[in-house]
One Martini backbone bead per residue (centre of mass of N, CA, C, O) as a GRO file, in nm:
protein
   50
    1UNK     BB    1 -21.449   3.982  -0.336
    2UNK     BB    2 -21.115   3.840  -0.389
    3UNK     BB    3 -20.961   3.719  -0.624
    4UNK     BB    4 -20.626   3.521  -0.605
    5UNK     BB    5 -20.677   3.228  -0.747
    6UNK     BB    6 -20.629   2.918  -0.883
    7UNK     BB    7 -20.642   2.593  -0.811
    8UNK     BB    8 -20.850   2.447  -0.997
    9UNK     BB    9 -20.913   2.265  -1.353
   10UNK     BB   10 -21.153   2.091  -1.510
   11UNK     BB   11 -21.155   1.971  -1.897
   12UNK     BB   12 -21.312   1.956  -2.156
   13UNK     BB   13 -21.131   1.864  -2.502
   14UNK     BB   14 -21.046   1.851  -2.843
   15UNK     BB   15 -20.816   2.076  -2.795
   16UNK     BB   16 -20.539   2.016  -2.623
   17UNK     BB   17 -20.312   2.197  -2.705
   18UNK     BB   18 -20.429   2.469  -2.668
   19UNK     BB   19 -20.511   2.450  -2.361
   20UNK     BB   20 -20.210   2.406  -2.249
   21UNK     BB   21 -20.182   2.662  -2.331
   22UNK     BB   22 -20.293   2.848  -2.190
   23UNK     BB   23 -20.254   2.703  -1.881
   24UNK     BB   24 -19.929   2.748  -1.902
   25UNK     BB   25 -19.859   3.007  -2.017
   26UNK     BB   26 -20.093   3.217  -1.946
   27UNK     BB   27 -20.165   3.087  -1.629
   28UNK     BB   28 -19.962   2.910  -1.487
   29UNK     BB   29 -19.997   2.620  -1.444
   30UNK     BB   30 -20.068   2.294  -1.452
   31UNK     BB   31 -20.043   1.945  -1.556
   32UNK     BB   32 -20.163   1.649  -1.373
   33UNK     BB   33 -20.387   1.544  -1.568
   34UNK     BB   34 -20.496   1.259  -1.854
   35UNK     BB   35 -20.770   1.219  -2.018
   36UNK     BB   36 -21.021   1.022  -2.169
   37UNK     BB   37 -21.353   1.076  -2.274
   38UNK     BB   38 -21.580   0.828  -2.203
   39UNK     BB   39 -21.829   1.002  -2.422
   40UNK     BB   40 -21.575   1.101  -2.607
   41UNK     BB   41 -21.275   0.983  -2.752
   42UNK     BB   42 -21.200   1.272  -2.903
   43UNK     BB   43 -21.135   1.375  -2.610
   44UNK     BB   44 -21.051   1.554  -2.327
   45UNK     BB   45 -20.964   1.525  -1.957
   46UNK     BB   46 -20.814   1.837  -1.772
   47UNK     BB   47 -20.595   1.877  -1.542
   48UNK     BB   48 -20.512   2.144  -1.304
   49UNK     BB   49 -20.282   2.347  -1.149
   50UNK     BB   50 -20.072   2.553  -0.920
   0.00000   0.00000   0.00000
């Protein structure tokens, strides 16, 4: 099966900064969504699309 693309990754990460570089940058996604991680709010949970 050949992989096409991804539509979606929702990512939990301490290091929001450097995630967003990464899959806007490199991967050319988008940023829809952006929460505090309600299990440790140190951390983001980052909703990505292309």
């Amino acid at each position: 099966m050949e992989l096409l693309g991804l539509h979606h990754v929702s990512i939990l990460t301490g290091k929001a900064e450097k995630n967003y570089e990464f899959y806007t940058k490199i991967l050319g996604m988008r940023l829809v969504k952006k929460t505090v991680n309600q299990d440790n709010t140190e951390s983001y949970h980052l909703f990505y699309a292309d």
